[in-house]
Short mmCIF file of C-alpha atoms in Angstrom, two decimals:
data_model
loop_
_atom_site.label_atom_id
_atom_site.label_comp_id
_atom_site.label_asym_id
_atom_site.label_seq_id
_atom_site.Cartn_x
_atom_site.Cartn_y
_atom_site.Cartn_z
CA MET A 411 0.02 -0.04 -0.41
CA TYR A 412 2.94 2.42 0.95
CA HIS A 413 5.13 4.09 -1.90
CA CYS A 414 8.52 5.20 -1.07
CA ASN A 415 10.47 7.45 -3.79
CA VAL A 416 14.34 6.80 -2.70
CA CYS A 417 16.81 9.63 -3.71
CA PHE A 418 20.35 7.87 -4.13
CA TYR A 419 23.06 10.25 -4.09
CA PHE A 420 26.55 9.29 -5.55
CA VAL A 421 29.58 11.19 -4.75
CA GLY A 422 32.59 10.41 -6.71
CA GLU A 423 34.44 10.05 -10.02
CA ARG A 424 33.67 6.31 -11.34
CA ARG A 425 30.16 6.82 -12.67
CA GLU A 426 30.15 3.44 -14.19
CA LEU A 427 29.74 2.28 -10.57
CA LEU A 428 26.35 4.19 -10.55
CA GLU A 429 25.51 3.21 -13.79
CA VAL A 430 25.44 -0.35 -12.53
CA LEU A 431 22.96 0.87 -9.81
CA LYS A 432 20.63 2.48 -12.14
CA LYS A 433 20.15 -0.69 -14.29
CA ALA A 434 18.52 -2.44 -11.12
CA GLU A 435 14.93 -2.57 -11.19
CA PRO A 436 13.08 -1.21 -8.08
CA LEU A 437 11.13 -3.67 -6.13
CA GLU A 438 7.61 -3.20 -5.58
CA HIS A 439 6.39 0.03 -4.12
CA PHE A 440 9.63 1.69 -4.92
CA ALA A 441 10.65 4.40 -7.15
CA HIS A 442 14.22 5.20 -7.36
CA ASP A 443 16.22 8.59 -8.57
CA PHE A 444 19.87 9.28 -9.08
CA VAL A 445 21.67 11.82 -8.45
CA THR A 446 25.45 12.46 -8.39
CA SER A 447 28.61 14.86 -8.13
CA PRO A 448 32.52 14.43 -8.22
CA GLU A 449 32.51 16.39 -5.09
CA PRO A 450 30.32 16.41 -2.40
CA SER A 451 27.29 18.73 -2.60
CA GLU A 452 25.81 20.10 0.70
CA LEU A 453 22.46 20.41 -1.14
CA LEU A 454 22.54 16.96 -2.74
CA ILE A 455 23.83 15.55 1.03
CA LYS A 456 20.74 17.08 2.71
CA ARG A 457 18.31 15.70 0.02
CA ALA A 458 19.74 12.31 -0.25
CA ASP A 459 17.95 9.24 1.54
CA VAL A 460 20.79 6.93 0.75
CA ILE A 461 24.35 8.31 0.04
CA LEU A 462 26.88 5.97 -1.71
CA ALA A 463 30.44 7.62 -1.22
CA ASP A 464 33.48 6.45 -3.10
CA LEU A 465 36.34 6.65 -0.62
CA GLN A 466 38.99 6.20 -3.15
CA VAL A 467 39.72 9.88 -3.17
CA GLU A 468 42.87 11.59 -1.61
CA ASN A 469 41.23 12.80 1.38
CA ALA A 470 38.76 10.25 2.25
CA GLU A 471 38.63 11.06 6.03
CA ALA A 472 37.16 14.76 5.35
CA LEU A 473 34.91 13.19 2.70
CA LEU A 474 33.64 11.11 5.55
CA ARG A 475 32.96 14.31 8.04
CA ILE A 476 31.15 16.12 5.56
CA LEU A 477 28.89 13.34 4.47
CA LEU A 478 28.38 12.60 8.50
CA TYR A 479 27.66 16.42 9.21
CA TYR A 480 25.26 17.25 6.41
CA LYS A 481 23.51 13.68 6.08
CA LYS A 482 19.87 13.55 7.15
CA GLU A 483 19.63 11.41 10.52
CA GLU A 484 17.45 8.96 8.63
CA ALA A 485 19.47 8.90 5.67
CA GLN A 486 21.71 5.79 4.79
CA LEU A 487 25.44 6.03 4.05
CA ILE A 488 27.03 3.08 2.11
CA LEU A 489 30.60 3.21 1.89
CA LEU A 490 32.58 2.05 -0.95
CA ALA A 491 36.25 1.81 0.08
CA ASP A 492 39.33 -0.39 -0.96
CA LYS A 493 41.06 -2.62 1.28
CA GLU A 494 43.64 0.23 2.74
CA GLN A 495 40.41 2.11 3.71
CA THR A 496 38.57 -0.40 5.05
CA GLN A 497 41.26 -0.47 7.79
CA PHE A 498 41.26 3.27 8.63
CA LEU A 499 37.22 2.82 8.67
CA MET A 500 37.28 0.26 11.55
CA GLU A 501 39.43 2.84 13.72
CA GLN A 502 36.30 5.24 12.89
CA ASP A 503 32.84 5.77 14.89
CA LEU A 504 30.82 3.65 12.40
CA SER A 505 27.26 3.91 13.93
CA ALA A 506 25.98 6.18 11.33
CA VAL A 507 27.44 3.83 8.79
CA THR A 508 24.93 1.50 6.93
CA ASP A 509 27.37 -0.57 5.16
CA ILE A 510 30.89 -0.96 3.46
CA TRP A 511 31.33 -2.35 0.29
CA PRO A 512 34.83 -3.41 -0.05
CA MET A 513 36.25 -2.28 -3.78
CA PRO A 514 37.03 -3.39 -6.09
CA LEU A 515 33.53 -5.22 -6.97
CA SER A 516 32.23 -7.00 -10.08
CA GLU A 517 29.15 -5.93 -11.84
CA GLU A 518 27.76 -9.02 -10.87
CA GLU A 519 28.92 -8.39 -6.90
CA MET A 520 27.64 -4.71 -7.53
CA ARG A 521 24.18 -6.09 -8.44
CA PHE A 522 24.11 -8.58 -5.78
CA ARG A 523 25.01 -6.17 -2.90
CA PHE A 524 22.50 -3.62 -4.08
CA LEU A 525 19.76 -6.66 -4.35
CA ARG A 526 20.10 -7.53 -0.60
CA TRP A 527 20.33 -3.87 0.22
CA GLN A 528 16.78 -3.19 -1.74
CA GLN A 529 15.66 -6.24 0.15
CA THR A 530 16.50 -5.11 3.49
CA ASN A 531 15.11 -1.61 2.97
CA LYS A 532 11.88 -3.12 1.70
CA MET A 533 11.77 -5.33 5.03
CA SER A 534 12.07 -2.20 6.99
CA LYS A 535 9.35 -0.47 5.28
CA ASP A 536 6.90 -3.36 5.27
CA TYR A 537 7.91 -3.60 8.88
CA TRP A 538 6.82 0.01 9.40
CA GLN A 539 3.69 -0.34 7.39
CA THR A 540 2.48 -3.35 9.51
CA GLN A 541 3.34 -1.60 12.71
CA ASN A 542 1.57 1.67 11.37
CA TYR A 543 -1.68 -0.92 10.65
CA LEU A 544 -1.45 -2.39 14.14
CA ASP A 545 -1.00 1.07 16.15
CA THR A 546 -3.57 2.60 14.24
CA THR A 547 -6.03 -0.15 14.46
CA ILE A 548 -5.70 -0.82 18.37
CA ASN A 549 -5.75 2.86 18.68
CA SER A 550 -8.71 3.51 17.31
CA VAL A 551 -10.61 0.88 19.45
CA PRO A 552 -12.79 2.03 22.39
CA HIS A 553 -11.70 -0.68 24.33
CA MET A 554 -8.51 -1.51 26.24
CA ILE A 555 -6.10 -3.63 24.56
CA TRP A 556 -2.67 -5.02 26.07
CA TYR A 557 0.01 -7.40 25.66
CA LYS A 558 1.86 -8.95 28.45
CA ASP A 559 4.74 -11.44 28.94
CA LYS A 560 4.48 -14.44 31.08
CA THR A 561 5.30 -12.55 34.12
CA GLY A 562 2.05 -10.28 33.76
CA ALA A 563 4.36 -7.39 32.77
CA HIS A 564 2.58 -5.07 30.20
CA MET A 565 4.85 -4.78 27.07
CA LYS A 566 2.51 -2.77 24.84
CA VAL A 567 -0.90 -1.05 25.39
CA ASN A 568 -3.04 1.00 23.02
CA ASP A 569 -4.31 4.80 23.56
CA PHE A 570 -7.41 4.05 25.16
CA PHE A 571 -5.89 1.67 27.79
CA CYS A 572 -3.37 4.69 28.69
CA LYS A 573 -6.39 6.81 29.14
CA THR A 574 -8.30 4.50 31.16
CA VAL A 575 -5.73 4.16 33.71
CA ASN A 576 -4.43 8.09 33.35
CA LYS A 577 -0.61 7.04 32.65
CA THR A 578 1.51 7.25 29.32
CA MET A 579 2.97 4.52 27.57
CA GLU A 580 6.08 5.01 29.09
CA GLN A 581 4.82 4.77 32.58
CA ILE A 582 2.84 1.33 31.35
CA GLU A 583 5.22 -0.32 29.45
CA GLY A 584 7.16 -3.05 31.69
CA ARG A 585 4.72 -2.83 34.57
CA GLY A 586 2.31 -4.68 36.21
CA HIS A 587 -1.20 -4.94 37.21
CA TYR A 588 -0.41 -3.46 40.89
CA TYR A 589 1.36 -0.08 39.42
CA ILE A 590 -0.89 0.60 36.51
CA TRP A 591 -4.27 0.44 38.22
CA ASP A 592 -2.84 2.12 41.56
CA LEU A 593 -4.08 -0.51 43.82
CA THR A 594 -3.06 -0.15 47.24
CA PRO A 595 -1.38 -2.70 49.32
CA ASP A 596 -4.66 -3.78 51.42
CA ASP A 597 -6.15 -4.14 47.94
CA TYR A 598 -3.72 -6.66 46.85
CA ALA A 599 -0.91 -8.15 49.13
CA LYS A 600 0.44 -10.74 46.53
CA GLY A 601 2.97 -8.55 44.89
CA GLU A 602 2.93 -6.35 41.78
CA PHE A 603 2.17 -8.98 39.10
CA ILE A 604 -1.17 -10.27 40.37
CA CYS A 605 -4.61 -11.32 38.83
CA MET A 606 -2.70 -13.66 36.95
CA GLU A 607 -5.01 -16.49 37.27
CA SER A 608 -6.94 -16.00 34.01
CA GLU A 609 -3.95 -15.37 32.21
CA PHE A 610 -2.46 -18.71 33.54
CA GLU A 611 -5.49 -20.47 32.12
CA VAL A 612 -4.90 -19.10 28.95
CA MET A 613 -1.51 -20.13 28.53
CA ASP A 614 -2.14 -23.31 29.71
CA LYS A 615 -5.37 -23.90 27.41
CA ARG A 616 -3.38 -22.37 24.70
CA GLU A 617 -6.45 -21.08 23.12
CA THR A 618 -8.60 -17.72 23.24
CA CYS A 619 -10.83 -17.72 26.57
CA ILE A 620 -13.62 -15.19 27.89
CA PHE A 621 -13.78 -13.90 31.45
CA ASP A 622 -16.32 -11.58 33.39
CA GLU A 623 -13.79 -9.66 35.75
CA ASP A 624 -14.40 -6.97 38.30
CA VAL A 625 -11.42 -4.04 38.05
CA LYS A 626 -11.06 -1.02 40.20
CA ILE A 627 -10.83 2.17 38.12
CA SER A 628 -10.24 5.32 39.82
CA ASP A 629 -12.79 4.76 43.09
CA GLU A 630 -15.18 2.95 41.43
CA MET A 631 -15.29 -0.86 40.54
CA ARG A 632 -16.02 -1.71 36.89
CA LYS A 633 -17.53 -5.05 35.27
CA LEU A 634 -15.07 -5.96 32.49
CA GLN A 635 -15.66 -8.76 29.63
CA THR A 636 -12.05 -9.63 28.69
CA TYR A 637 -10.90 -11.58 25.51
CA LYS A 638 -7.65 -13.08 26.34
CA SER A 639 -5.47 -14.79 23.98
CA PRO A 640 -2.04 -16.97 23.94
CA LEU A 641 1.11 -14.97 22.39
CA PHE A 642 3.34 -17.96 21.07
CA ASP A 643 7.49 -17.55 20.64
CA LEU A 644 9.22 -18.72 17.75
CA ASP A 645 9.60 -21.97 18.88
CA GLY A 646 6.21 -22.38 19.35
CA SER A 647 5.97 -22.13 23.42
CA VAL A 648 3.82 -19.33 25.02
CA MET A 649 5.24 -15.98 25.51
CA GLY A 650 2.70 -13.99 26.99
CA THR A 651 -1.10 -13.11 26.22
CA VAL A 652 -2.76 -10.42 24.41
CA GLY A 653 -6.16 -9.10 25.85
CA ILE A 654 -9.03 -6.94 25.16
CA ALA A 655 -11.38 -5.67 27.65
CA LEU A 656 -15.04 -4.49 27.23
CA ASP A 657 -16.37 -2.19 29.88
CA VAL A 658 -19.94 -3.72 30.31
CA THR A 659 -20.85 -1.85 33.80
CA ASP A 660 -23.12 0.35 31.87
CA LEU A 661 -24.74 -1.98 29.56
CA LEU A 662 -25.33 -4.51 32.34
CA MET A 663 -26.95 -1.49 34.28
CA TYR A 664 -28.95 -0.70 31.39
CA GLN A 665 -30.24 -4.53 30.88
CA GLU A 666 -30.86 -4.58 34.88
CA MET A 667 -33.00 -1.41 34.14
CA LEU A 668 -34.94 -3.07 31.53
CA ILE A 669 -35.53 -6.27 33.40
CA LYS A 670 -36.54 -4.12 36.29
CA ASN A 671 -38.90 -1.90 34.30
CA ALA A 672 -40.39 -4.98 32.66
CA ASN A 673 -41.00 -6.82 35.74
CA THR A 674 -42.12 -3.59 37.87
CA ASP A 675 -45.62 -1.80 38.02
CA ALA A 676 -44.68 1.70 37.29
CA LEU A 677 -47.15 3.31 39.49
CA THR A 678 -46.67 1.55 42.51
CA GLY A 679 -42.97 0.17 42.10
CA LEU A 680 -44.43 -3.33 43.04
CA SER A 681 -43.67 -6.28 41.12
CA ASN A 682 -46.25 -6.97 38.09
CA ARG A 683 -48.01 -10.33 37.26
CA ARG A 684 -45.39 -11.34 34.75
CA TYR A 685 -42.50 -11.31 37.40
CA ALA A 686 -44.90 -13.10 39.67
CA TYR A 687 -44.90 -16.17 37.38
CA GLU A 688 -41.02 -15.90 36.66
CA PHE A 689 -40.55 -16.00 40.67
CA VAL A 690 -42.74 -19.02 41.04
CA ASP A 691 -40.71 -21.07 37.97
CA GLN A 692 -37.67 -20.57 39.88
CA LEU A 693 -39.08 -21.83 43.34
CA GLU A 694 -38.02 -25.04 44.85
CA ASP A 695 -40.34 -24.74 48.02
CA ASN A 696 -43.63 -26.84 47.47
CA TYR A 697 -45.47 -24.40 50.09
CA ILE A 698 -47.22 -21.60 48.57
CA THR A 699 -49.90 -19.24 49.92
CA ILE A 700 -51.63 -16.61 47.66
CA PHE A 701 -53.57 -13.76 49.06
CA GLY A 702 -55.66 -12.14 46.35
CA ILE A 703 -56.65 -8.32 47.09
CA ASP A 704 -59.45 -6.32 45.57
CA LEU A 705 -60.25 -2.79 46.19
CA ASP A 706 -64.32 -2.25 46.76
CA ASN A 707 -65.74 0.97 45.29
CA PHE A 708 -62.41 1.92 43.95
CA LYS A 709 -64.42 3.13 40.34
CA SER A 710 -66.25 5.43 42.27
CA VAL A 711 -63.34 7.16 43.95
CA ASN A 712 -62.05 7.72 40.10
CA ASP A 713 -65.65 9.00 39.36
CA ILE A 714 -66.09 11.60 42.00
CA TYR A 715 -62.52 12.55 42.91
CA GLY A 716 -60.65 11.71 39.91
CA HIS A 717 -57.47 9.33 38.81
CA GLN A 718 -55.30 11.37 40.80
CA GLU A 719 -56.84 10.09 43.85
CA GLY A 720 -57.30 6.77 42.35
CA ASP A 721 -53.72 6.73 42.03
CA HIS A 722 -53.06 7.55 45.49
CA ALA A 723 -55.37 4.64 46.68
CA LEU A 724 -53.05 2.32 44.89
CA ILE A 725 -49.97 3.57 46.11
CA LEU A 726 -51.56 3.58 49.64
CA THR A 727 -52.25 -0.03 49.24
CA ALA A 728 -48.91 -0.98 48.02
CA GLN A 729 -47.41 1.11 50.79
CA VAL A 730 -49.83 -0.93 53.58
CA LEU A 731 -48.87 -4.37 52.03
CA GLN A 732 -45.29 -3.64 52.32
CA GLU A 733 -45.79 -2.79 55.68
CA CYS A 734 -47.64 -5.73 57.00
CA MET A 735 -45.93 -8.66 54.54
CA PRO A 736 -42.45 -7.19 54.27
CA GLU A 737 -40.81 -10.96 53.59
CA ASN A 738 -43.26 -11.75 51.13
CA LEU A 739 -43.47 -10.96 47.34
CA ILE A 740 -46.23 -8.23 46.71
CA VAL A 741 -47.71 -7.99 43.12
CA ARG A 742 -49.84 -5.67 41.41
CA ASN A 743 -51.83 -7.51 38.88
CA GLY A 744 -53.37 -4.79 37.42
CA GLY A 745 -55.91 -1.95 37.73
CA ASP A 746 -57.08 -2.42 41.65
CA GLU A 747 -56.18 -6.24 42.16
CA PHE A 748 -53.34 -7.31 44.16
CA MET A 749 -51.65 -10.41 45.10
CA VAL A 750 -49.25 -11.36 48.21
CA ILE A 751 -47.20 -14.88 47.66
CA MET A 752 -46.15 -16.28 50.91
CA LEU A 753 -43.97 -19.15 51.03
CA GLY A 754 -43.39 -22.06 53.65
CA GLU A 755 -45.71 -24.06 55.53
CA HIS A 756 -48.37 -22.36 57.47
CA THR A 757 -51.52 -23.86 59.11
CA LYS A 758 -55.13 -22.83 58.13
CA GLU A 759 -55.36 -20.72 61.32
CA GLU A 760 -52.12 -18.71 60.41
CA ILE A 761 -53.44 -18.16 56.97
CA GLU A 762 -56.70 -16.81 57.91
CA GLU A 763 -54.98 -14.84 60.70
CA LYS A 764 -52.81 -13.33 58.01
CA ARG A 765 -55.78 -12.26 55.75
CA VAL A 766 -57.79 -10.99 58.13
CA MET A 767 -54.71 -8.29 59.30
CA ILE A 768 -54.21 -7.58 55.57
CA GLU A 769 -57.94 -6.67 55.20
CA THR A 770 -57.70 -4.92 58.53
CA LYS A 771 -54.60 -2.89 57.79
CA LEU A 772 -55.90 -1.62 54.15
CA ASP A 773 -59.19 -0.66 55.95
CA GLU A 774 -57.72 1.39 58.56
CA ALA A 775 -55.13 3.08 56.06
CA PHE A 776 -58.23 4.21 53.64
CA GLY A 777 -60.50 5.52 56.65
CA LYS A 778 -57.72 7.91 57.61
CA SER A 779 -57.89 9.45 54.22
CA ALA A 780 -61.14 11.79 53.56
CA ASN A 781 -61.68 10.97 50.08
CA LEU A 782 -60.82 7.04 50.33
CA GLN A 783 -63.11 6.44 53.08
CA GLU A 784 -65.54 4.68 50.78
CA ILE A 785 -62.78 2.23 49.69
CA SER A 786 -62.53 -0.95 51.43
CA ALA A 787 -60.37 -4.36 50.81
CA SER A 788 -61.80 -7.51 50.07
CA VAL A 789 -58.89 -10.43 50.60
CA GLY A 790 -59.02 -14.34 49.53
CA ALA A 791 -56.58 -16.82 50.34
CA ALA A 792 -55.62 -20.17 48.77
CA TYR A 793 -52.61 -22.59 49.97
CA THR A 794 -51.06 -25.52 48.62
CA ASP A 795 -48.29 -27.78 49.29
CA LYS A 796 -47.87 -29.25 46.02
CA GLY A 797 -45.61 -26.73 44.42
CA LYS A 798 -45.65 -24.16 41.52
CA GLY A 799 -47.37 -26.83 39.22
CA TYR A 800 -50.43 -25.68 41.16
CA PHE A 801 -49.96 -21.80 40.79
CA ASP A 802 -52.61 -20.90 38.44
CA LYS A 803 -55.23 -23.00 39.98
CA LEU A 804 -53.98 -21.37 43.44
CA VAL A 805 -54.34 -17.94 42.18
CA ALA A 806 -57.83 -18.81 40.83
CA GLU A 807 -58.90 -20.21 44.00
CA ALA A 808 -57.55 -17.03 46.08
CA ASP A 809 -59.45 -14.57 43.58
CA ALA A 810 -62.96 -16.66 43.85
CA LEU A 811 -62.72 -16.72 47.44
CA MET A 812 -61.69 -12.70 47.46
CA TYR A 813 -64.92 -12.28 44.90
CA SER A 814 -66.95 -14.36 47.40
CA GLN A 815 -65.99 -11.83 50.07
CA LYS A 816 -66.52 -8.85 47.71
CA GLU A 817 -70.04 -10.15 46.89
CA GLY A 818 -70.98 -10.66 50.50
CA LYS A 819 -69.95 -7.17 51.49
CA LYS A 820 -72.46 -5.76 48.80
CA ARG A 821 -75.33 -8.16 50.10
CA ARG A 822 -74.55 -6.53 53.49
#
């Protein structure tokens, strides 16, 4: 994908050497531009990407100093030197020299050396491109990405990781979980490279694993879903792990909110009928008591005082039921109908006592409100020791008893 135009600058009299190089075809993604001068040119030196200097001149040492002084830092310097000059060069600082080609070289040897230089140069550019791909990709991902060695030291992380832990790349590299996440000794007393259990599992299984992990970020515990994979060395052994962490805290809270909204009556805050069936489906206890509750004369309150007072009556009913039956599931079935689910083994006398208590408490609460004094509660109760399979029958039985009470009140 990349395109690289290489400017070659040949310094020296023997242009036949340059002609050999000019005949060589550029490799893929490369283009060549050749310039030359018999004496070093400051302008051409500064422009060049690769300088080929023929040191078979009178003052080779001065030429070398000029080239090293003016060349770009990233420019490559190849020296063409005979055997005597090579001995002289070995006494110099050659850290900025790319290569030394011993002269004389045949045309075939020149082509071979130039091809090897091209291949090496292309390899470095391919590496740059691959590194650029990797860095751009991981730094554009809004999730934490890290690479660890076998001891848990972080060897590379992405920008989002740095932002999350509020540390620079330089501060993170080579450090472990304990330092990076600012954990106190009281939080973890196992040393710096801790929380390695999941990494050990990945390295042991030699395959990608998914984990749900809790991590302290600043002063808040966050829930992360992490994907961790083994990194393999040249010999096939595991040399570390790579991990990607998705912060799912807000998503889980949103899911919990949706579930809660789906299972909760918006007006009273009680569980709804849908949740009641889910609750019973999860039961292991066979002993279930149902109290069915209906408000008498509720419609008349709505008609006379408006729906605001009707809502007040429903909210008051929920509050009373929560106060008098706090250990039980309280449900608003809909409208002015409620249900209480009580678990555990109880006698008929205990159930009747509870039923009367619920009815009495509700009637007392309505009697204290000026606009709700016409309302009363009818409560029916049904009990089974046959388990959740009898739940629908139990609800119907409690409702039948509740409506029977309601009719009895009307007759009275």
